[in-house]
Short mmCIF file of C-alpha atoms in Angstrom, two decimals:
data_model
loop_
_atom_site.label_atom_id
_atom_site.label_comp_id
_atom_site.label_asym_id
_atom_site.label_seq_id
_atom_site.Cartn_x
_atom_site.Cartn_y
_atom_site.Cartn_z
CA UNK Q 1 5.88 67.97 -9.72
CA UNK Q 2 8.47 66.52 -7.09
CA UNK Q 3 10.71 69.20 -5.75
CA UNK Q 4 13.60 68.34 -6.37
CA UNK Q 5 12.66 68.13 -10.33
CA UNK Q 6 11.78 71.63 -10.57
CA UNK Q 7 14.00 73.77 -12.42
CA UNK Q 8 15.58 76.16 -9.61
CA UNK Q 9 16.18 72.85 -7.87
CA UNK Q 10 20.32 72.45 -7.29
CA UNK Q 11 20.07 68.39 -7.04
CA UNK Q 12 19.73 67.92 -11.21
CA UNK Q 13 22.20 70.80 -12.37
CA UNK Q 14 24.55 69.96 -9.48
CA UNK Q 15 24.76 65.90 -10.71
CA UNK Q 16 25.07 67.64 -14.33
CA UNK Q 17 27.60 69.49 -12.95
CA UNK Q 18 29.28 67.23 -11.37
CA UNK Q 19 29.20 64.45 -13.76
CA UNK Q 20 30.90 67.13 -16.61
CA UNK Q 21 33.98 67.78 -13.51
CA UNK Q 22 34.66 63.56 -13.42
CA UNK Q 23 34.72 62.93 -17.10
CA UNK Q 24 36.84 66.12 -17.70
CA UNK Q 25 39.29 64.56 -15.21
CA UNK Q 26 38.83 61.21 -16.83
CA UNK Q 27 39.42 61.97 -20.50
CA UNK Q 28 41.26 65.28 -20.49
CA UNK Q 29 43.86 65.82 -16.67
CA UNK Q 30 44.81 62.28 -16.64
CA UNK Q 31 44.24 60.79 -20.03
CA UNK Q 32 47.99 60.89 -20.86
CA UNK Q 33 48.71 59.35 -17.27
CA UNK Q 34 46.67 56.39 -17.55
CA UNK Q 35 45.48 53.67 -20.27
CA UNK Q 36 41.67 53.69 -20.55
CA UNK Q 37 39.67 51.57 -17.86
CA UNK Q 38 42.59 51.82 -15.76
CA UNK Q 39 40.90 51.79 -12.13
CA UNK Q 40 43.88 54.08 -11.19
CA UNK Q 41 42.24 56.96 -13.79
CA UNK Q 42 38.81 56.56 -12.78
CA UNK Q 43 40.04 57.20 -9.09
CA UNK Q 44 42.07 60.31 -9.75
CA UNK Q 45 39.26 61.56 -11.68
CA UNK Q 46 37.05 61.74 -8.93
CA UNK Q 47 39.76 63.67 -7.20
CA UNK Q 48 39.12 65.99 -9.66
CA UNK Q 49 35.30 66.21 -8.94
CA UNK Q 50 36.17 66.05 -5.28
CA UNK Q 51 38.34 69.00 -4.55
CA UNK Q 52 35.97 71.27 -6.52
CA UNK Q 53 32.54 69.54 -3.78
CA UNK Q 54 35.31 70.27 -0.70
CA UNK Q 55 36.44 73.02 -1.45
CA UNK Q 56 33.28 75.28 -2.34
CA UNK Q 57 31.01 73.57 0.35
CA UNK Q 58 33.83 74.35 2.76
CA UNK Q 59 34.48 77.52 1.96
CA UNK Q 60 30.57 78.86 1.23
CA UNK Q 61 29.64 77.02 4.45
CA UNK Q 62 32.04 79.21 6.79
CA UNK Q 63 31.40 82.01 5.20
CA UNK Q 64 27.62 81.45 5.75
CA UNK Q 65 28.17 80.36 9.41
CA UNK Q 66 30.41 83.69 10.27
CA UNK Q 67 27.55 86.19 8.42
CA UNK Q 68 25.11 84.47 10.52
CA UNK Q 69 26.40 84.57 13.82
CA UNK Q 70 27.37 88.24 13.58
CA UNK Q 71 24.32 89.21 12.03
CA UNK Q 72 22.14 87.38 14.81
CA UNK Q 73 24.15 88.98 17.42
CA UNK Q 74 23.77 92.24 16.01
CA UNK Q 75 20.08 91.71 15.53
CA UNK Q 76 18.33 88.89 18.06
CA UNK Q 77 17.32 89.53 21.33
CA UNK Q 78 19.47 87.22 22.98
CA UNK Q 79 23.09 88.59 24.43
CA UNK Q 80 26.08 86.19 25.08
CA UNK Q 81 27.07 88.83 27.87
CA UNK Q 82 25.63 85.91 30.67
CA UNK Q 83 28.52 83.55 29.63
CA UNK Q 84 31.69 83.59 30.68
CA UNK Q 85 33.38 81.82 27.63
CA UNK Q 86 33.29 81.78 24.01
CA UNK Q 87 32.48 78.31 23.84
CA UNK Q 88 29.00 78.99 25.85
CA UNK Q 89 28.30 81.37 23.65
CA UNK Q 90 28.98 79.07 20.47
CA UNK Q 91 26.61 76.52 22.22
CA UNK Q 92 23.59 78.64 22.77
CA UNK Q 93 23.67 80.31 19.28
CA UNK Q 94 23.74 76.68 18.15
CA UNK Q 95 21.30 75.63 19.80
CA UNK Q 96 19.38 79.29 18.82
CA UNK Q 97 20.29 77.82 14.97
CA UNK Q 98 19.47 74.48 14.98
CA UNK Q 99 15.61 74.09 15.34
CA UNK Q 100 15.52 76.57 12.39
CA UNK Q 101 13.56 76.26 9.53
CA UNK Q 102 16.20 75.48 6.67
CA UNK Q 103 17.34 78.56 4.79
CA UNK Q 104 16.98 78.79 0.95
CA UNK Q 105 20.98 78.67 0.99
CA UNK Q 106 20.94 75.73 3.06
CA UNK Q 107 18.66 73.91 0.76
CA UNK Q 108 20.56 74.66 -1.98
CA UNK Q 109 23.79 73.51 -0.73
CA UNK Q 110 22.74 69.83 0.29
CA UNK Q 111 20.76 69.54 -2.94
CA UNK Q 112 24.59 70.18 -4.69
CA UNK Q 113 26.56 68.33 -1.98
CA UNK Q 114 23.80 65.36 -2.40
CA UNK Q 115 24.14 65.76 -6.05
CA UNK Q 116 27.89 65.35 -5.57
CA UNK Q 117 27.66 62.41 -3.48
CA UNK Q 118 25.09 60.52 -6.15
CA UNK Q 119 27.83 60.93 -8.59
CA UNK Q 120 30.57 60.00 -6.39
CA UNK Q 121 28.44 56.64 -5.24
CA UNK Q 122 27.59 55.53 -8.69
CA UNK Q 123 31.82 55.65 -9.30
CA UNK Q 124 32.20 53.99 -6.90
CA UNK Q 125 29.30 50.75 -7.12
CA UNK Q 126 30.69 50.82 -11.16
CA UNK Q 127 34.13 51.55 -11.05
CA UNK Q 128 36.04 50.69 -6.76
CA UNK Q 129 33.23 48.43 -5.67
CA UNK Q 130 35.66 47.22 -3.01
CA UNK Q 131 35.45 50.23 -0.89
CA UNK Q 132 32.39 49.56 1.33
CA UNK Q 133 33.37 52.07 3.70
CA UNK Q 134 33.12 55.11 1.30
CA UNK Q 135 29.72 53.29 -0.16
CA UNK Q 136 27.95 53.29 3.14
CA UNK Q 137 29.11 56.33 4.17
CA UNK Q 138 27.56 58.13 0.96
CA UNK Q 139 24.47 56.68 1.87
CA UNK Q 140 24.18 57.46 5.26
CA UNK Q 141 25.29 61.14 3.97
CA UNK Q 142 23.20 61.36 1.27
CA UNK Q 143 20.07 60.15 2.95
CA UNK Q 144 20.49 62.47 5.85
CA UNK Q 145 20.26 65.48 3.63
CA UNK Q 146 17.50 64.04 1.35
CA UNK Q 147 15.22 63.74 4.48
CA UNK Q 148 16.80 66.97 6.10
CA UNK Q 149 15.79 69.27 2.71
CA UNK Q 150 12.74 67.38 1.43
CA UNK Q 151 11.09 65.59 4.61
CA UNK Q 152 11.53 67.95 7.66
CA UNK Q 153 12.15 71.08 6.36
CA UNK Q 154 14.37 71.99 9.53
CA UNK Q 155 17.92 70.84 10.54
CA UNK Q 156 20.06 72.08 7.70
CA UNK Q 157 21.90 74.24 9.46
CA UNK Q 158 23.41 71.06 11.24
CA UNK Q 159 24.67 70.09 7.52
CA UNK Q 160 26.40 73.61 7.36
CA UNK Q 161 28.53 72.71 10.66
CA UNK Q 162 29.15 69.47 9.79
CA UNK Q 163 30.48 70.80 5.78
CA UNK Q 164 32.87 73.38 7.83
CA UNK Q 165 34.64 70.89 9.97
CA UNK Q 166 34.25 67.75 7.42
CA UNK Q 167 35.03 69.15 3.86
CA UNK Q 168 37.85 71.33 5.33
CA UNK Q 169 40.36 68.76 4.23
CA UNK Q 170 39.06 68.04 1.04
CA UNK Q 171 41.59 69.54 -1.06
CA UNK Q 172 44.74 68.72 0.78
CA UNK Q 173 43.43 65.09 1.09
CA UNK Q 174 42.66 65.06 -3.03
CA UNK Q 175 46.20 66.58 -3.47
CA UNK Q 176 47.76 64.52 -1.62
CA UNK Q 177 45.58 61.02 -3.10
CA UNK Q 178 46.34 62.14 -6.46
CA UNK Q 179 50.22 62.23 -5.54
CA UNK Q 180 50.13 58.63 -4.23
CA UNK Q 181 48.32 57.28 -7.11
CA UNK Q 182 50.56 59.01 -9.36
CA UNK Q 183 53.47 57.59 -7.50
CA UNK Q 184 55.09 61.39 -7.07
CA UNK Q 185 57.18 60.67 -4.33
CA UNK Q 186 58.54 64.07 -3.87
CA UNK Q 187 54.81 65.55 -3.12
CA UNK Q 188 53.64 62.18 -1.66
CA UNK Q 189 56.80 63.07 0.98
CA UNK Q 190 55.98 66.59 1.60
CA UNK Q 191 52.18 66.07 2.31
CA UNK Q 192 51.78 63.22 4.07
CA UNK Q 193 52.95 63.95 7.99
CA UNK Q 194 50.91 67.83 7.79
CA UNK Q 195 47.73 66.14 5.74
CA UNK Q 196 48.06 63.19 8.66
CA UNK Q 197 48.19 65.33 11.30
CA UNK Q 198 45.39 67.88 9.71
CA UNK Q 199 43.20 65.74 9.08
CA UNK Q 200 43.64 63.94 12.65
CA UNK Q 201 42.22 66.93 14.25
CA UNK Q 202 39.57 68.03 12.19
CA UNK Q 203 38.11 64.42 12.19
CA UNK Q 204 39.43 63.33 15.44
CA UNK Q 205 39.20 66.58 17.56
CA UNK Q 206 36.79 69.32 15.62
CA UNK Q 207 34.20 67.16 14.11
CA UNK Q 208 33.36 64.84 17.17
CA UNK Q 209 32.77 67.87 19.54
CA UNK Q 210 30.28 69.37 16.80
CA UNK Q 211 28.40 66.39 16.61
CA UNK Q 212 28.47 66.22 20.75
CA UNK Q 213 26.50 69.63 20.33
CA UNK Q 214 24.29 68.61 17.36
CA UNK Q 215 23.61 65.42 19.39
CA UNK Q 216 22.99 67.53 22.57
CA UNK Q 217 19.99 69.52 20.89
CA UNK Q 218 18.56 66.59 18.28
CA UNK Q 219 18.40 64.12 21.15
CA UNK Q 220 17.84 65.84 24.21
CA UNK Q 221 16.07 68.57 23.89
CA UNK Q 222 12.05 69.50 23.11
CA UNK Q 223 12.60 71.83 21.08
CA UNK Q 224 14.22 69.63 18.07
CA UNK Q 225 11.57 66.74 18.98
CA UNK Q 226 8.85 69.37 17.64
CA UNK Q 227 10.38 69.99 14.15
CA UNK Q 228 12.52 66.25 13.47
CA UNK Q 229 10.78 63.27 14.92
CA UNK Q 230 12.85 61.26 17.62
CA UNK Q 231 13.58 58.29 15.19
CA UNK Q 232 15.24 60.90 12.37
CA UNK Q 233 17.32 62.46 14.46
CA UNK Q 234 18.38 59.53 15.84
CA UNK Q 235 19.10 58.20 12.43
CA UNK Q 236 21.20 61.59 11.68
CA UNK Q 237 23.53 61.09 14.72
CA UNK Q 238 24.12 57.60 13.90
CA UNK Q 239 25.20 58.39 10.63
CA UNK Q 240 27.31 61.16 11.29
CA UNK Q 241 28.46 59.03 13.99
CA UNK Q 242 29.64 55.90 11.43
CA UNK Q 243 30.57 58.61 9.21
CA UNK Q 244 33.49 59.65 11.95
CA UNK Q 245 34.30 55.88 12.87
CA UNK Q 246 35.24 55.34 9.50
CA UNK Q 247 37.60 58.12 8.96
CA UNK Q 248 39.09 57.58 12.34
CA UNK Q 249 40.08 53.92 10.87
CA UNK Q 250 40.98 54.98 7.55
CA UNK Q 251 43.31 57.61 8.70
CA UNK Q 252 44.58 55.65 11.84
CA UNK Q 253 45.93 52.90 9.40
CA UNK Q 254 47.79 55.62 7.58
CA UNK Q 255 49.20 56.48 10.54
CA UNK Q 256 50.19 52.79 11.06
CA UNK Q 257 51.86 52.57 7.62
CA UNK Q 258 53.97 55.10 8.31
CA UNK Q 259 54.90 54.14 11.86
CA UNK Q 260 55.85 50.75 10.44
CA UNK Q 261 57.65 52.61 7.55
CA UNK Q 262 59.83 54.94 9.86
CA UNK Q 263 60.43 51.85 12.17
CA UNK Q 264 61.97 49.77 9.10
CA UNK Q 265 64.13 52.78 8.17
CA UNK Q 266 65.32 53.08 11.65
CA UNK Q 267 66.14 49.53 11.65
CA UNK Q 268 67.61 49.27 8.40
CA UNK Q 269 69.90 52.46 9.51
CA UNK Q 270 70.46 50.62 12.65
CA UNK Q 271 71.55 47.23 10.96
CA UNK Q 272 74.14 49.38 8.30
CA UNK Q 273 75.69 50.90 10.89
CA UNK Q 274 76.53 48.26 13.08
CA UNK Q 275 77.48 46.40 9.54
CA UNK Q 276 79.91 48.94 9.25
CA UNK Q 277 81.12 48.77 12.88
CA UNK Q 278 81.94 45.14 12.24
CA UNK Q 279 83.96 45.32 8.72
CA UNK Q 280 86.48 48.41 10.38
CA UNK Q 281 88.86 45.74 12.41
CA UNK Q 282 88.69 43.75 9.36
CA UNK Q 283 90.38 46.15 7.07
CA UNK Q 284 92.67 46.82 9.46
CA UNK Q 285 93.71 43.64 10.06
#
């Protein structure tokens, strides 16, 4: 029977799962909000199925990552007392981590983060087919894990780093997309210049210098050639490459709106002041 059919298998109860979250935000959050087939409701409705994937994978991965590193120090033969700095010591356990064979726990949380992008993909092709961006990157995404839990059986762990720094966001970037498609201006305003900035140095900052180390070990070292062939990995890093370049431009053109937003205010100050300036003599005379 294929694996991922089998009944303690995540992927099928996870799209179940998943599917139940999206039409409960569909026909019961925001069926007041919205007339039906409104693309507006099928896109906060995912929101809904979103910040439930982000949050949990987020939280569960860090969790995972912390138990793990203090339970291999505690209980490896390897010592970090060599290295002068933290951040050597984050790289070798890494790289200690990385040519693992993939946990039960790892397995089961791409199977429900796969299951969550299947879900998320077929809204989109049915519902926003004019978001390629988000459409390639769930494949990319999805297909790295599908090869990662039922091809090579190692390199999960590289999924758990890459849930901590990408998923962080999730919820603050759902609150604040449900706020702009609801047109709440008041929330919209008090969300968008901290999610902005947040979000700019998870993706910008935290997530390229993980996938620097995860490229590091796939690419150049011996030890991952033995467990993921050359070709794979290289595949991996790509995607999670793209996967960065896209929400580099999708968040640097928010950035852009509101530098062009603030600049038209400024103006617009600018052009009622000196208006003013201009009628004083007038009265007076």
């Amino acid at each position: 029977m294929v694996s991922f059919l089998r009944w303690d298998s995540w992927l099928p109860w996870s799209c179940v799962f998943f599917t139940g979250r999206y039409l409960l935000g569909y026909w019961v959050v925001f069926a007041r909000r919205w007339p039906r087939g409104a693309v507006d409701r099928f896109k906060a409705a995912i929101c809904c199925m979103s910040i439930v994937h982000g949050t949990s994978t987020s939280m569960a991965a860090a969790i995972y990552m912390l138990n793990l590193f203090y339970t291999d120090k505690q209980e490896m033969s390897w010592s970090p007392t060599p290295f002068s700095h933290k951040s050597s010591i984050m790289k070798f356990w890494l790289a200690s981590r990385l040519g693992a064979a993939n946990t039960r726990f790892e397995e089961a949380i791409m199977e429900y983060s796969t299951a969550y992008l299947l879900v998320d993909l077929l809204h989109y092709l049915l519902f926003v087919p004019n978001q390629p961006l988000f459409v390639l990157h769930h494949v990319f995404t999805s297909s790295y894990m599908l090869s990662c839990r039922f091809d090579t059986g190692h390199g999960a762990f590289s999924t758990i780093v890459l849930f901590v720094v990408g998923e962080s966001t999730s919820f603050l970037q759902n609150v604040w997309t449900i706020s702009l498609l609801t047109h709440s201006a008041r929330l919209f305003n008090l969300l968008n210049v901290p999610f902005l900035i947040i979000f700019s140095i998870f993706r910008g900052v935290l997530t390229p210098w993980a996938t620097c180390q995860l490229c590091l070990y796939f690419l150049f070292s011996r030890e991952a050639s033995a467990v993921v062939p050359f070709p794979l990995a290289l595949y991996w890093m790509w995607s999670v490459f793209m996967g960065i370049s896209g929400s580099l431009y999708w968040v640097s053109t928010h950035w852009a709106k509101l530098m062009s937003k603030e600049k038209s205010e400024i103006m617009r100050a600018s052009a009622s002041k000196t208006q003013l300036q201009t009628n004083i003599p007038k009265q007076h005379a």
